[in-house]
Every structure is written in C-alpha cells, then in structure tokens.
Short mmCIF file of C-alpha atoms in Angstrom, two decimals:
data_model
loop_
_atom_site.label_atom_id
_atom_site.label_comp_id
_atom_site.label_asym_id
_atom_site.label_seq_id
_atom_site.Cartn_x
_atom_site.Cartn_y
_atom_site.Cartn_z
CA MET D 125 -21.70 21.61 3.86
CA THR D 126 -20.05 18.17 3.69
CA ASP D 127 -20.80 15.77 0.83
CA ASN D 128 -22.65 13.26 3.03
CA LYS D 129 -25.00 15.99 4.18
CA LYS D 130 -25.89 17.43 0.79
CA GLU D 131 -29.58 18.00 0.37
CA LYS D 132 -31.42 16.90 -2.75
CA PHE D 133 -33.43 19.62 -4.45
CA PRO D 134 -35.69 19.43 -7.51
CA LYS D 135 -33.88 19.71 -10.81
CA VAL D 136 -34.58 22.88 -12.76
CA GLN D 137 -36.33 22.16 -16.08
CA GLY D 138 -36.11 25.25 -18.24
CA GLY D 139 -38.31 26.03 -21.20
CA GLY D 140 -41.62 25.91 -19.38
CA SER D 141 -44.29 28.50 -18.62
CA LEU D 142 -45.56 29.68 -15.26
CA ILE D 143 -49.03 28.11 -15.16
CA LEU D 144 -51.42 30.47 -13.36
CA ALA D 145 -55.13 30.84 -12.77
CA TRP D 146 -55.53 34.45 -13.87
CA GLN D 147 -58.38 36.20 -12.07
CA ILE D 148 -59.87 38.59 -14.63
CA LYS D 149 -63.39 38.88 -13.24
CA ASN D 150 -64.76 42.38 -13.96
CA LYS D 151 -61.52 43.36 -15.71
CA THR D 152 -61.54 44.81 -19.22
CA VAL D 153 -60.10 42.66 -21.99
CA LEU D 154 -59.75 43.96 -25.53
CA VAL D 155 -60.18 41.44 -28.34
CA VAL D 156 -59.03 42.72 -31.72
CA GLY D 157 -60.85 40.74 -34.40
CA GLY D 158 -64.14 38.89 -34.50
CA GLY D 159 -63.59 35.88 -36.74
CA GLU D 160 -63.31 32.18 -35.97
CA VAL D 161 -60.04 32.57 -34.05
CA ALA D 162 -61.70 35.10 -31.74
CA VAL D 163 -64.62 32.76 -30.98
CA GLY D 164 -62.83 30.53 -28.47
CA ARG D 165 -60.92 33.42 -26.96
CA ILE D 166 -64.12 35.36 -26.25
CA LEU D 167 -65.87 32.34 -24.73
CA ASN D 168 -62.90 31.70 -22.41
CA LEU D 169 -62.99 35.32 -21.28
CA LEU D 170 -66.74 35.30 -20.67
CA ASP D 171 -66.42 32.06 -18.69
CA ALA D 172 -63.93 33.93 -16.49
CA ASP D 173 -66.43 36.83 -16.00
CA ALA D 174 -64.28 39.36 -17.82
CA LYS D 175 -65.66 42.52 -19.40
CA VAL D 176 -64.96 41.87 -23.06
CA VAL D 177 -64.60 44.60 -25.67
CA VAL D 178 -64.49 43.45 -29.31
CA VAL D 179 -63.02 45.77 -31.94
CA CYS D 180 -63.69 44.60 -35.49
CA PRO D 181 -65.43 45.82 -38.66
CA SER D 182 -68.83 44.14 -38.97
CA SER D 183 -67.75 42.47 -42.20
CA GLY D 184 -65.24 40.37 -40.25
CA LEU D 185 -67.59 38.99 -37.58
CA SER D 186 -68.31 35.28 -37.29
CA ALA D 187 -71.82 34.02 -36.50
CA GLU D 188 -70.95 33.22 -32.89
CA VAL D 189 -69.34 36.59 -32.22
CA ARG D 190 -72.42 38.27 -33.72
CA HIS D 191 -74.49 36.22 -31.28
CA ARG D 192 -72.40 37.50 -28.34
CA ILE D 193 -72.88 41.07 -29.57
CA ASP D 194 -76.63 40.69 -30.18
CA HIS D 195 -77.10 39.32 -26.66
CA ASN D 196 -75.06 42.10 -25.06
CA GLN D 197 -72.46 39.67 -23.75
CA VAL D 198 -69.65 41.89 -25.06
CA THR D 199 -69.11 45.55 -25.82
CA TYR D 200 -68.71 46.01 -29.57
CA LEU D 201 -66.90 48.68 -31.59
CA ASP D 202 -67.61 48.42 -35.32
CA ARG D 203 -64.26 49.60 -36.65
CA ALA D 204 -60.59 48.67 -36.91
CA PHE D 205 -58.20 48.88 -33.96
CA GLU D 206 -56.87 52.31 -33.06
CA PRO D 207 -53.80 52.99 -30.87
CA SER D 208 -55.97 55.08 -28.54
CA ASP D 209 -57.84 51.86 -27.65
CA LEU D 210 -54.93 51.06 -25.32
CA GLU D 211 -55.62 54.26 -23.39
CA THR D 212 -59.39 54.40 -23.11
CA LEU D 213 -62.14 51.90 -23.87
CA PRO D 214 -65.84 51.72 -23.08
CA PRO D 215 -67.56 50.99 -20.81
CA SER D 216 -64.92 51.88 -18.16
CA ASN D 217 -63.26 54.59 -20.29
CA GLY D 218 -59.94 53.32 -19.02
CA PRO D 219 -57.16 51.20 -20.56
CA PRO D 220 -57.67 47.46 -21.05
CA ASP D 221 -56.14 45.06 -18.55
CA MET D 222 -55.33 42.57 -21.29
CA VAL D 223 -55.27 42.47 -25.10
CA LEU D 224 -55.87 39.54 -27.45
CA THR D 225 -55.43 39.86 -31.19
CA ALA D 226 -57.17 37.48 -33.57
CA VAL D 227 -56.73 39.06 -37.00
CA ASP D 228 -55.25 37.67 -40.21
CA ASP D 229 -52.74 40.49 -40.54
CA PRO D 230 -49.25 39.72 -39.14
CA ALA D 231 -47.97 43.27 -39.61
CA ALA D 232 -50.94 44.81 -37.79
CA SER D 233 -50.69 42.21 -35.01
CA THR D 234 -47.00 42.97 -34.49
CA GLN D 235 -47.73 46.68 -34.31
CA ILE D 236 -50.40 46.08 -31.66
CA TRP D 237 -47.91 43.90 -29.76
CA LYS D 238 -45.33 46.67 -29.75
CA LEU D 239 -47.89 49.20 -28.55
CA CYS D 240 -48.94 46.86 -25.75
CA LYS D 241 -45.31 46.60 -24.66
CA GLN D 242 -45.09 50.39 -24.50
CA HIS D 243 -48.22 50.51 -22.34
CA ARG D 244 -47.15 47.47 -20.30
CA ILE D 245 -50.38 45.65 -21.11
CA PRO D 246 -50.11 41.83 -21.27
CA ALA D 247 -51.03 40.57 -24.71
CA ASN D 248 -51.56 37.41 -26.72
CA ILE D 249 -50.99 37.54 -30.47
CA ALA D 250 -52.80 34.58 -32.02
CA ASP D 251 -50.48 32.01 -33.63
CA VAL D 252 -47.31 34.04 -32.94
CA PRO D 253 -45.75 32.51 -29.78
CA PRO D 254 -42.80 34.95 -29.60
CA GLU D 255 -45.30 37.81 -29.36
CA CYS D 256 -47.29 36.38 -26.46
CA ASP D 257 -47.02 37.16 -22.78
CA PHE D 258 -49.20 34.10 -22.12
CA TYR D 259 -50.64 31.13 -23.97
CA PHE D 260 -54.06 29.53 -24.00
CA GLY D 261 -54.03 25.86 -23.07
CA SER D 262 -56.52 23.10 -23.69
CA VAL D 263 -58.92 23.14 -20.73
CA HIS D 264 -61.12 20.46 -19.18
CA ARG D 265 -64.03 22.07 -17.33
CA ASP D 266 -66.43 20.52 -14.84
CA GLY D 267 -68.11 23.25 -12.80
CA PRO D 268 -65.42 24.85 -10.62
CA LEU D 269 -62.83 22.30 -11.74
CA GLN D 270 -60.48 23.46 -14.50
CA ILE D 271 -57.52 21.42 -15.72
CA MET D 272 -55.27 23.05 -18.30
CA VAL D 273 -52.86 21.22 -20.56
CA SER D 274 -50.18 23.36 -22.21
CA THR D 275 -47.50 22.40 -24.71
CA ASN D 276 -46.02 25.91 -24.52
CA GLY D 277 -47.25 26.66 -28.00
CA LYS D 278 -45.55 23.64 -29.60
CA GLY D 279 -48.44 21.23 -30.12
CA PRO D 280 -51.95 22.62 -29.51
CA ARG D 281 -53.62 19.66 -31.22
CA LEU D 282 -51.73 17.20 -29.03
CA ALA D 283 -52.67 19.23 -25.95
CA ALA D 284 -56.35 18.77 -26.84
CA SER D 285 -55.89 14.99 -27.08
CA ILE D 286 -54.14 14.85 -23.71
CA ARG D 287 -56.88 17.00 -22.15
CA LYS D 288 -59.57 14.63 -23.44
CA PHE D 289 -57.66 11.64 -22.07
CA ILE D 290 -57.37 13.22 -18.61
CA GLY D 291 -61.04 14.19 -18.61
CA LYS D 292 -62.10 10.60 -19.29
CA GLN D 293 -60.10 9.35 -16.29
CA LEU D 294 -61.95 11.58 -13.82
CA PRO D 295 -64.97 10.14 -12.00
CA PRO D 296 -68.38 11.68 -12.67
CA GLY D 297 -69.51 14.21 -10.09
CA VAL D 298 -66.06 15.51 -9.19
CA GLY D 299 -67.13 19.04 -10.12
CA ASP D 300 -70.16 18.76 -7.83
CA ALA D 301 -67.92 17.55 -5.00
CA ILE D 302 -65.67 20.58 -5.36
CA GLU D 303 -68.71 22.87 -5.45
CA ARG D 304 -70.02 21.45 -2.17
CA ILE D 305 -66.63 21.70 -0.47
CA GLY D 306 -66.42 25.33 -1.60
CA GLU D 307 -69.83 26.02 -0.08
CA LEU D 308 -68.76 24.34 3.16
CA ARG D 309 -65.66 26.56 3.32
CA ALA D 310 -67.83 29.64 2.87
CA LYS D 311 -70.15 28.49 5.66
CA LEU D 312 -67.16 27.79 7.91
CA ARG D 313 -65.89 31.35 7.47
CA LYS D 314 -69.21 32.60 8.83
CA VAL D 315 -69.04 30.23 11.79
CA ALA D 316 -65.40 31.09 12.55
CA PRO D 317 -64.68 34.47 10.93
CA ASP D 318 -61.73 35.58 13.06
CA PRO D 319 -58.39 35.74 11.20
CA GLU D 320 -56.79 33.88 14.12
CA GLU D 321 -58.97 30.90 13.22
CA GLY D 322 -57.32 30.65 9.78
CA PRO D 323 -54.82 27.85 10.56
CA LYS D 324 -57.46 25.79 12.38
CA ARG D 325 -59.97 26.30 9.56
CA MET D 326 -57.40 25.11 7.04
CA ARG D 327 -56.42 22.02 9.05
CA TRP D 328 -60.05 21.10 9.69
CA MET D 329 -61.00 21.46 6.02
CA ILE D 330 -58.14 19.12 5.14
CA LYS D 331 -59.58 16.57 7.56
CA VAL D 332 -63.04 16.96 6.00
CA SER D 333 -61.67 16.57 2.47
CA ASP D 334 -59.81 13.42 3.49
CA ALA D 335 -62.77 11.93 5.36
CA TYR D 336 -65.20 11.58 2.45
CA THR D 337 -65.00 10.27 -1.08
CA TRP D 338 -65.79 12.49 -4.06
CA ASP D 339 -69.13 10.72 -4.41
CA ASP D 340 -69.91 11.39 -0.74
CA MET D 341 -69.05 15.07 -1.08
CA SER D 342 -71.14 15.55 -4.21
CA THR D 343 -74.29 14.34 -2.40
CA LEU D 344 -73.93 16.49 0.74
CA SER D 345 -77.06 18.53 1.38
CA ASP D 346 -77.21 21.93 3.05
CA GLU D 347 -78.40 20.16 6.20
CA ASP D 348 -75.43 17.80 6.05
CA MET D 349 -73.01 20.70 5.81
CA ASP D 350 -74.64 22.51 8.72
CA ASN D 351 -74.31 19.31 10.75
CA ILE D 352 -70.65 18.88 9.79
CA LEU D 353 -69.97 22.40 11.04
CA THR D 354 -71.13 21.45 14.54
CA PHE D 355 -68.02 19.28 14.74
CA TYR D 356 -65.65 22.13 13.96
CA ARG D 357 -65.20 23.46 17.51
CA PRO D 358 -64.16 20.08 18.97
CA ASN D 359 -61.97 19.71 15.86
CA ASN D 360 -63.49 16.44 14.69
CA VAL D 361 -65.17 15.16 11.54
CA PRO D 362 -68.17 12.80 11.71
CA ASP D 363 -68.25 9.51 9.89
CA LEU D 364 -70.62 9.46 6.95
CA ASP D 365 -72.95 7.07 8.79
CA VAL D 366 -73.16 9.51 11.69
CA LEU D 367 -73.83 12.36 9.32
CA LYS D 368 -76.67 10.47 7.65
CA ALA D 369 -78.15 9.57 11.03
CA MET D 370 -78.27 13.25 11.97
CA ARG D 371 -80.61 14.10 9.10
CA GLY D 372 -84.04 15.27 10.09
CA GLY D 373 -82.88 17.46 12.94
CA LYS D 374 -81.24 14.82 15.11
CA THR D 375 -78.25 15.72 17.25
CA PRO D 376 -75.28 13.48 18.09
CA GLU D 377 -76.90 12.85 21.47
CA ASP D 378 -80.06 11.58 19.77
CA ILE D 379 -78.10 8.89 17.98
CA ASP D 380 -75.91 8.07 20.96
CA VAL D 381 -72.80 9.69 19.58
CA PHE D 382 -70.35 10.86 22.20
CA ASP D 383 -67.44 13.24 22.05
CA GLY D 384 -64.42 11.58 23.61
CA SER D 385 -60.70 11.82 23.42
CA PHE D 386 -60.66 9.00 20.85
CA GLY D 387 -63.18 10.65 18.51
CA PHE D 388 -66.80 9.88 17.76
CA SER D 389 -68.52 6.53 17.71
CA VAL D 390 -72.03 5.20 17.35
CA GLY D 391 -73.35 3.15 20.21
CA ALA D 392 -74.65 -0.35 19.57
#
C-alpha cells in the first residue's frame, strides 16, 4: 500500500476493560459474605434477575442482607465458605456461574480466588483489583436504561460523581421512551416473524427511532404502536400528527392520508 493511500484506523488505547452487559438472568451467583460490602453487590445481582446464594455466618449479616434473606430474595447458607461450594450449591445443586467475595479477610479471599481459577469460574474479590475478572462500575438506572461509568478500579468515588453528572444531563422520561420502543420491537416481531425480515425490521426500527423525539416515544400508547405497525409493510413511518389523528380507530383513509412514492401527507 502506498503512503498516499494509507487508511486511518483508531489508535489502540491499552489499559482499559471490555465493558459488557452481562446477562445473568436465572444464573447462580455465589456471594461470600453478608456485610455492608455485600449489600450493593447483592442488589445489583437481584436487579439483573440472578439467583443469588449468600454464604455467611449469621453474626456477619448486615440489616439489608437480613432483609433479603427474610423476604426469600436470596438463598442463604448460615456458615463460612467451603471449597465444595464451587462444585454444588442450592437450589440448582450445580456450580455457581459467578462468585463475589465481600469478606474482611484478605487471605481467605485470595484462597477463594485461586479456587475459582481452578474451576474456571469468573470472580470478583472486593477491593483487590488484581484478583478480579471484572469490576463493578457506577451505574445510572432509568428503567431499561443503564449507563455504567468505570475507572478500571482506580477511582470509584470519582466514577460515582461522573455518573451523577451524566444522569443530570439526561432528559426526564428517557427510560419510558426506551421501554415503549422495546415494546414496539416485540410487537413488530409478531407482525413480521420470519428471519428473512430481520434486515427490514432493523432498518424500519431505525427510521421509527429517528422520526420521534424521546418525549414523543415516552407517550406512545398501545393504540399508537399498533397504528405505527400498519406502516411497516409499505416501509414508511407516519408523522406524529398523523399518528395522533388515527387515534380512536381512524385509518389513514379516514384522515385523507395517502400512500405515495413521496411518503405520507395530510390533505388540507
């Protein structure tokens, strides 16, 4: 390749983490410890619909973890960690898919870390970055919207400040808008279920997302979404005014909307 034809590619910036949305719904996660450090970990796991197993002597439980146990939100084992916990755990009687340690015992935590490596189970050892397969970031949550800020273990407090700043910049209702778009996508898959429709579905959903503001999307009713879907086959998206005019069972013909090569318009 000659110099004048060299392509420009992104510069590699080492030292980062691979930021992922880890799907752990219905997967078993072992939390070793039940004190204050475990509190946030357990809540994050429950928010992600994981099956949480807490191993900790009752004397070490915080009030919030006791609450989770009393309300059957977690499976509780009133004892210290045992190596066999990495092989079989209730209620599945299988090995955990993930392990989090939150105990004030560095030697014990390191031993658990080494055992997890032997069993190839991803683990997070609280406050010991070198012994973590993954980190917890500071997360902004608004319904289905999650924004994580990570400093790769270098400045958790600063990450929380940055997360709060980002959250304040977002308009109200953005979570509701995402929820409605997600429901529309699910409805579209029922209208056009064939795998061959995949590329068209994707392109049409992009057009829908670009056509309305976040405020518009957050106020879409079930009727509105059903009406939007009628425009999928001709591969068009109605203006918001047209969509509002269709409420109450009206069709495009009722409001003098025509389907032409230049799109849709409302007659005077």
